Coordinates of C-alpha atoms and ligand atoms in Angstrom, one line a residue:
M20 CA -48.0 -38.7 60.1
I21 CA -44.7 -37.0 59.2
N22 CA -43.0 -34.6 61.5
R23 CA -42.0 -31.0 60.6
R24 CA -38.3 -31.9 59.8
Q25 CA -39.3 -34.8 57.5
W26 CA -41.7 -32.5 55.8
L27 CA -39.1 -29.8 55.2
C28 CA -36.6 -32.3 53.9
G29 CA -39.3 -33.5 51.4
V30 CA -39.8 -29.9 50.2
G31 CA -36.1 -29.5 49.9
M32 CA -35.8 -32.6 47.8
M33 CA -38.6 -31.6 45.5
A34 CA -37.1 -28.2 45.0
G35 CA -33.6 -29.5 44.4
A36 CA -32.7 -31.0 41.0
A37 CA -32.2 -34.8 41.1
V38 CA -31.1 -35.3 44.7
Q39 CA -29.4 -38.6 44.8
S40 CA -29.8 -41.1 47.6
G41 CA -26.7 -39.7 49.1
S42 CA -24.6 -40.6 52.0
I43 CA -26.4 -38.2 54.4
L44 CA -29.7 -39.9 53.9
A45 CA -28.1 -43.4 54.0
S46 CA -26.2 -42.6 57.2
S47 CA -29.2 -40.9 58.9
A48 CA -31.2 -44.0 58.3
R49 CA -28.6 -46.0 60.2
D50 CA -27.9 -43.4 62.9
P51 CA -31.0 -41.7 64.4
Q52 CA -28.7 -39.0 65.9
K53 CA -28.1 -37.6 62.4
T54 CA -31.7 -37.1 61.4
E55 CA -31.2 -33.3 61.7
H56 CA -29.2 -33.4 58.4
C57 CA -31.2 -32.5 55.5
P58 CA -30.0 -32.4 51.9
L59 CA -29.8 -29.1 50.2
A60 CA -29.7 -28.7 46.4
L61 CA -26.5 -27.0 45.3
S62 CA -28.5 -24.6 43.2
E63 CA -30.3 -23.4 46.5
F64 CA -27.0 -22.9 48.3
A65 CA -26.2 -19.2 48.5
P66 CA -24.0 -18.6 51.6
T67 CA -23.3 -15.2 53.0
S68 CA -19.7 -14.7 54.0
M69 CA -19.2 -13.8 57.7
L70 CA -15.7 -12.7 57.2
Q71 CA -15.1 -9.1 58.2
V72 CA -12.2 -7.5 56.4
P73 CA -11.6 -4.0 54.9
E74 CA -13.4 -3.5 51.6
S75 CA -12.1 -1.0 49.0
H76 CA -14.3 0.5 46.4
V77 CA -12.2 1.5 43.3
E78 CA -14.5 3.5 41.2
R79 CA -12.0 4.6 38.6
A80 CA -8.8 3.0 37.4
R81 CA -5.7 4.7 38.9
F82 CA -4.5 5.4 35.3
P83 CA -6.3 5.7 32.0
L84 CA -6.4 2.2 30.4
I85 CA -7.1 0.2 27.3
D86 CA -9.5 -2.7 27.5
F87 CA -7.9 -4.9 24.9
H88 CA -10.6 -7.5 24.9
T89 CA -14.3 -6.6 24.3
H90 CA -17.1 -7.8 22.0
I91 CA -19.1 -4.9 20.8
T92 CA -20.2 -6.6 17.5
T93 CA -20.7 -10.2 16.8
S94 CA -21.5 -12.3 13.7
A95 CA -25.2 -12.1 12.7
K96 CA -25.2 -15.8 11.7
S97 CA -23.3 -18.7 13.1
E98 CA -23.7 -22.5 12.7
S99 CA -22.1 -25.1 14.9
G100 CA -19.8 -22.5 16.4
V101 CA -18.6 -21.1 13.0
A102 CA -19.5 -17.6 11.9
L103 CA -20.9 -17.7 8.4
T104 CA -21.5 -14.1 7.4
S105 CA -19.7 -10.8 7.5
D106 CA -22.9 -9.1 8.7
R107 CA -22.6 -7.7 12.3
K108 CA -24.9 -7.5 15.2
F109 CA -24.2 -4.3 17.0
L110 CA -24.5 -4.8 20.8
A111 CA -24.3 -1.2 21.9
T112 CA -24.3 2.4 20.6
P113 CA -21.0 4.4 20.9
E114 CA -22.8 6.6 23.4
E115 CA -23.6 3.7 25.7
L116 CA -20.0 2.6 25.5
L117 CA -18.4 6.0 26.0
A118 CA -20.6 6.7 29.1
V119 CA -19.2 3.7 30.9
M120 CA -15.7 4.3 29.6
D121 CA -15.6 7.9 30.8
R122 CA -16.9 6.9 34.3
K123 CA -14.3 4.1 34.6
N124 CA -11.3 5.9 33.2
I125 CA -11.1 3.7 30.0
K126 CA -9.3 5.6 27.4
A127 CA -9.9 3.1 24.6
M128 CA -11.5 -0.2 23.9
V129 CA -10.8 -2.9 21.4
N130 CA -13.7 -4.6 19.7
L131 CA -12.1 -8.0 18.8
T132 CA -15.0 -9.5 16.9
G133 CA -15.3 -7.1 14.0
G134 CA -15.7 -9.8 11.3
Y135 CA -14.5 -9.1 7.7
D136 CA -15.4 -7.4 4.5
R137 CA -18.6 -5.3 4.6
G138 CA -19.5 -6.0 8.2
L139 CA -16.0 -5.0 9.3
G140 CA -16.3 -1.8 7.3
D141 CA -19.7 -1.1 9.0
A142 CA -18.2 -1.7 12.5
I143 CA -15.1 0.6 11.8
A144 CA -17.4 3.4 10.4
K145 CA -19.7 3.2 13.4
Y146 CA -17.1 3.1 16.2
D147 CA -13.5 3.7 15.1
R148 CA -14.0 6.5 12.6
A149 CA -16.8 8.2 14.6
H150 CA -14.7 8.2 17.8
P151 CA -11.0 8.2 16.9
G152 CA -8.7 7.1 19.7
R153 CA -11.5 5.6 21.7
L154 CA -12.6 2.5 19.8
Y155 CA -10.5 0.1 17.8
T156 CA -11.8 -2.9 15.8
F157 CA -10.1 -6.2 14.8
T158 CA -10.8 -8.4 11.8
E159 CA -11.5 -12.2 11.8
P160 CA -10.9 -15.0 9.3
C161 CA -13.5 -15.5 6.6
Y162 CA -14.3 -19.2 7.3
E163 CA -17.2 -19.2 4.9
R164 CA -14.6 -19.3 2.0
W165 CA -12.6 -22.1 3.7
K166 CA -13.6 -24.6 0.9
E167 CA -12.3 -22.5 -1.9
P168 CA -9.1 -24.0 -3.4
N169 CA -7.0 -20.9 -3.0
Y170 CA -8.2 -20.1 0.5
P171 CA -4.7 -19.6 1.9
K172 CA -4.0 -16.8 -0.5
I173 CA -7.5 -15.3 -0.3
Q174 CA -7.3 -15.2 3.5
A175 CA -3.9 -13.5 3.4
Q176 CA -5.3 -10.9 1.0
E177 CA -8.3 -10.4 3.2
I178 CA -6.0 -9.4 6.1
E179 CA -4.4 -6.8 3.9
R180 CA -7.7 -5.5 2.8
A181 CA -9.0 -5.4 6.4
H182 CA -5.8 -3.5 7.4
Q183 CA -6.5 -1.0 4.7
Q184 CA -10.1 -0.7 5.9
G185 CA -8.7 0.2 9.4
A186 CA -8.6 -3.0 11.3
R187 CA -5.9 -2.9 14.0
G188 CA -5.4 -6.7 14.4
L189 CA -6.7 -10.2 13.8
K190 CA -8.9 -12.0 16.2
I191 CA -9.0 -15.8 16.3
L192 CA -11.9 -17.3 18.3
K193 CA -11.7 -20.8 19.7
T194 CA -13.6 -21.8 16.6
L195 CA -10.1 -22.7 15.3
G196 CA -9.3 -26.0 17.0
L197 CA -12.7 -26.7 18.4
Y198 CA -15.4 -25.9 15.8
L199 CA -14.1 -25.3 12.3
R200 CA -14.2 -28.6 10.3
E201 CA -13.0 -29.7 6.8
N202 CA -16.5 -29.0 5.4
I203 CA -16.8 -25.9 7.6
T204 CA -19.5 -27.4 9.9
S205 CA -18.9 -31.1 9.3
G206 CA -16.1 -33.5 8.8
E207 CA -12.7 -33.6 10.7
L208 CA -11.8 -30.7 13.0
V209 CA -9.2 -28.4 11.4
K210 CA -6.0 -28.1 13.4
I211 CA -4.8 -24.8 14.8
D212 CA -1.4 -25.3 13.0
D213 CA -3.0 -26.3 9.7
P214 CA -0.6 -25.0 7.0
R215 CA -3.4 -23.4 5.1
F216 CA -3.4 -20.6 7.6
D217 CA 0.3 -19.9 7.3
P218 CA 0.0 -17.1 4.8
M219 CA -2.6 -15.4 7.1
W220 CA -0.2 -15.5 10.1
D221 CA 2.6 -14.2 7.9
S222 CA 0.4 -11.4 6.6
C223 CA -0.2 -10.1 10.1
G224 CA 3.6 -10.2 10.8
Q225 CA 4.3 -8.3 7.6
L226 CA 1.7 -5.7 8.3
N227 CA 2.9 -5.5 12.0
I228 CA -0.6 -6.0 13.4
P229 CA -1.1 -8.3 16.4
V230 CA -3.1 -11.6 16.5
A231 CA -5.4 -11.9 19.5
I232 CA -5.9 -15.6 19.8
H233 CA -8.2 -17.7 22.0
V234 CA -7.2 -21.3 22.1
S235 CA -8.8 -24.1 24.1
D236 CA -10.8 -23.3 27.2
P237 CA -10.7 -23.8 31.0
L238 CA -9.2 -27.2 31.9
A239 CA -12.4 -28.2 33.7
F240 CA -14.2 -28.1 30.4
F241 CA -12.2 -31.0 29.2
T242 CA -13.1 -33.3 32.2
P243 CA -16.4 -35.0 32.9
T244 CA -19.3 -32.8 34.1
D245 CA -19.7 -34.7 37.3
R246 CA -19.5 -34.1 41.1
F247 CA -15.7 -33.8 41.0
N248 CA -15.8 -31.0 38.4
E249 CA -15.0 -27.6 40.1
R250 CA -17.1 -25.9 37.4
Y251 CA -20.1 -28.3 37.6
E252 CA -22.7 -25.6 38.0
E253 CA -21.4 -23.6 35.0
L254 CA -21.2 -26.7 32.8
S255 CA -24.7 -27.8 33.9
N256 CA -26.0 -24.4 32.8
H257 CA -24.1 -24.5 29.5
P258 CA -23.6 -28.2 28.6
N259 CA -22.3 -27.3 25.1
W260 CA -19.3 -25.6 26.7
S261 CA -17.9 -29.1 27.6
F262 CA -15.2 -30.4 25.3
Y263 CA -14.9 -33.7 27.2
G264 CA -14.8 -36.9 25.2
P265 CA -13.3 -38.5 22.1
D266 CA -14.8 -35.9 19.7
F267 CA -12.4 -33.2 20.8
P268 CA -8.6 -32.8 21.2
S269 CA -7.2 -32.4 24.7
N270 CA -6.2 -29.1 26.1
A271 CA -2.6 -30.1 25.8
E272 CA -2.9 -31.0 22.1
L273 CA -4.5 -27.7 21.4
L274 CA -1.8 -25.8 23.2
E275 CA 0.9 -27.8 21.4
A276 CA -0.6 -27.0 18.0
R277 CA -0.7 -23.3 19.0
N278 CA 2.9 -23.4 20.1
R279 CA 3.9 -24.8 16.7
V280 CA 2.3 -21.7 15.1
F281 CA 4.3 -19.4 17.4
A282 CA 7.5 -21.2 16.5
R283 CA 6.8 -21.0 12.7
H284 CA 5.9 -17.3 12.7
P285 CA 8.4 -15.5 14.9
R286 CA 7.8 -12.2 13.3
T287 CA 4.1 -12.3 14.1
Q288 CA 3.0 -11.0 17.6
F289 CA 0.4 -13.2 19.3
V290 CA -1.6 -12.0 22.3
V291 CA -3.0 -15.2 23.8
L292 CA -6.3 -14.2 25.5
H293 CA -7.4 -15.5 28.9
V294 CA -3.9 -15.6 30.3
G295 CA -2.5 -17.8 27.6
S296 CA -5.6 -20.0 27.8
F297 CA -4.2 -21.7 30.8
A298 CA -4.7 -19.5 33.9
E299 CA -5.0 -22.6 36.1
N300 CA -1.3 -23.3 35.4
L301 CA 0.8 -20.1 35.4
A302 CA 4.0 -22.2 35.4
N303 CA 3.0 -23.5 32.0
V304 CA 2.1 -20.0 30.7
A305 CA 5.5 -18.7 32.0
E306 CA 7.4 -21.5 30.3
N307 CA 5.8 -20.7 27.0
L308 CA 6.4 -16.9 27.5
D309 CA 10.1 -17.8 28.0
R310 CA 10.1 -20.0 24.9
F311 CA 8.3 -17.6 22.6
P312 CA 9.3 -13.9 22.6
N313 CA 6.4 -13.2 20.2
M314 CA 3.8 -14.3 22.8
H315 CA 1.9 -12.0 25.1
V316 CA -1.2 -12.6 27.2
D317 CA -4.3 -10.7 28.4
I318 CA -6.2 -11.3 31.6
A319 CA -9.8 -11.3 30.3
A320 CA -12.4 -13.3 32.2
R321 CA -9.7 -14.9 34.3
I322 CA -9.4 -12.8 37.4
G323 CA -11.3 -15.7 39.1
E324 CA -8.3 -17.9 38.4
L325 CA -5.5 -15.3 39.0
G326 CA -7.2 -14.1 42.2
R327 CA -7.4 -17.5 43.8
Q328 CA -3.6 -17.8 43.5
P329 CA -2.7 -14.2 44.4
R330 CA 1.0 -14.9 45.4
T331 CA 1.7 -16.9 42.3
A332 CA -0.2 -14.3 40.2
R333 CA 1.8 -11.4 41.7
K334 CA 5.1 -13.1 40.9
F335 CA 3.8 -13.7 37.4
F336 CA 2.9 -10.0 37.0
D337 CA 6.3 -9.0 38.3
K338 CA 8.2 -11.2 35.9
Y339 CA 6.1 -10.7 32.8
Q340 CA 5.0 -7.1 33.4
D341 CA 5.9 -6.1 29.8
R342 CA 3.8 -8.8 28.2
I343 CA 0.5 -8.7 30.1
L344 CA -2.4 -6.7 28.7
F345 CA -5.6 -5.5 30.5
G346 CA -8.8 -7.1 29.0
T347 CA -12.2 -8.1 30.3
D348 CA -14.1 -9.9 27.5
A349 CA -16.8 -7.4 28.2
T350 CA -20.0 -7.8 26.2
P351 CA -22.8 -5.2 26.4
H352 CA -26.0 -6.6 27.8
G353 CA -24.3 -9.9 28.3
D354 CA -26.1 -10.5 31.6
R355 CA -26.2 -14.2 31.1
Y356 CA -22.5 -14.3 31.7
P357 CA -21.8 -12.0 34.7
Q358 CA -18.1 -12.5 34.5
Q359 CA -18.1 -10.5 31.2
V360 CA -21.1 -8.2 31.4
F361 CA -20.1 -4.7 30.2
N362 CA -21.0 -2.5 33.2
D363 CA -19.5 -0.3 35.9
Q364 CA -19.4 -3.1 38.5
L365 CA -17.3 -5.4 36.3
Y366 CA -14.6 -2.9 35.9
E367 CA -14.6 -2.0 39.6
I368 CA -13.9 -5.7 40.4
Y369 CA -10.9 -5.7 38.0
Y370 CA -9.5 -2.5 39.5
R371 CA -9.9 -3.9 43.0
F372 CA -8.1 -7.1 42.0
L373 CA -5.2 -5.2 40.4
E374 CA -4.9 -2.2 42.7
T375 CA -5.7 -3.4 46.2
D376 CA -4.8 -6.1 48.7
D377 CA -8.4 -6.7 49.7
E378 CA -9.2 -10.3 50.6
Y379 CA -11.9 -12.8 49.7
F380 CA -14.2 -10.9 47.3
D381 CA -16.3 -11.8 44.3
Y382 CA -14.6 -12.0 41.0
A383 CA -17.9 -11.3 39.1
P384 CA -20.9 -9.2 39.7
A385 CA -23.1 -12.1 40.6
R386 CA -24.7 -13.6 43.7
I387 CA -23.2 -17.1 42.9
P388 CA -19.6 -17.1 41.5
P389 CA -20.3 -18.1 37.9
Q390 CA -16.9 -19.8 37.1
G391 CA -16.5 -21.9 40.2
R392 CA -17.5 -21.4 43.8
W393 CA -14.6 -19.5 45.3
R394 CA -13.5 -15.9 45.9
I395 CA -10.4 -13.9 45.2
Y396 CA -7.6 -11.7 46.7
G397 CA -6.2 -8.5 45.3
I398 CA -2.6 -8.4 44.1
N399 CA -1.8 -4.7 44.8
L400 CA 0.4 -4.0 41.8
P401 CA 2.9 -1.1 42.1
E402 CA 2.3 1.9 39.8
T403 CA 5.0 1.1 37.3
I404 CA 3.5 -2.3 36.6
L405 CA -0.1 -1.0 36.6
R406 CA 0.8 1.6 34.0
K407 CA 2.2 -1.1 31.7
V408 CA -0.7 -3.5 32.2
Y409 CA -3.4 -0.9 31.9
F410 CA -2.0 1.0 29.0
E411 CA 1.6 0.7 27.7
N412 CA 1.7 -2.9 26.7
A413 CA -1.5 -2.7 24.7
A414 CA -0.5 0.7 23.2
R415 CA 2.6 -1.0 21.8
Q416 CA 0.6 -3.7 20.1
L417 CA -1.9 -1.2 18.7
K418 CA 0.7 1.4 17.7
I419 CA -0.8 4.1 19.9
A420 CA 1.6 6.8 21.2
V421 CA 2.2 6.5 24.9
Ligands
ZN9 ZN1 -13.7 -13.0 24.2

């Protein structure tokens, strides 16, 4: 016969994924006083906060803003992390976008992943030209031509052509540094500072269009997916997001290669997405902003990081108020990644973080925090900084009149 508690523990164990013979069971076997402890699978744990503090609901941004970082179109075909066609998948109609934008006080949005060639033209026609001043599209490198002997020149010309088509900047995904290989999808990884891209970076500088660059990934993605990893649940759900192991460069190596590009191309403006790709270490981001006057950052998909260090973040915003751009990484219908799903709730969280001093709230519209189990605190920016972060800094990059 088993008693009720033993039975409940058994059910819990069956429901939980791979409960190990942990210390609780081992110690309860030794100490009968501890038999009340029962293992609970992490995936079952969904605590409700008992903290009672004021809650603000910021429905509209205090000032009209530019979301510098969205994904409205994506490549229709990718292999091993490399886009292999100019054809676009369209994730939303302009009407769907404009409805949310009007409700949330979003004056304009940048669709970073516009591709190149015909696909880029399609995206610009459907969004930018149909809704001038509301939607802007960036181009991307044409990696499918990487193997052609005169790729460096071809790619530089492609940037000029994209600019003539109406592209407002160049977007670099983390493909460069982590996926693109010598034979496109096989062979050695191509380095971020590979000189074959030099004409491309120069071309952006000459045309005076910004490069929005995503380099590396959260630091936890470069450490083992084990019980010490603060993003264990996220990496278990998406094992291919891990870059741990000898197949990949370290986060530090990726950032160093990126910095060499900044140094070699001082006339080219780089907006380093996701808070300089190192929101866990704002001292490092600050140091690089000091070193490279052509470096800027956006805050997309990193308010979880900024908001868990609100005092450091606030000082960072004070000091670099002219070089921080508002962005979200919003993707229509991207419900699988709640930290970047394009909906009203997502924007309200960003506004609450930037505009209030609320305490201990969710950084994503999700029951379980998707990028680590913690909550965030607002940084209550003054109006002058808000105006810059919401609009002016991005407007300068996009050559929009303020
Ligand atoms: Zn993105």
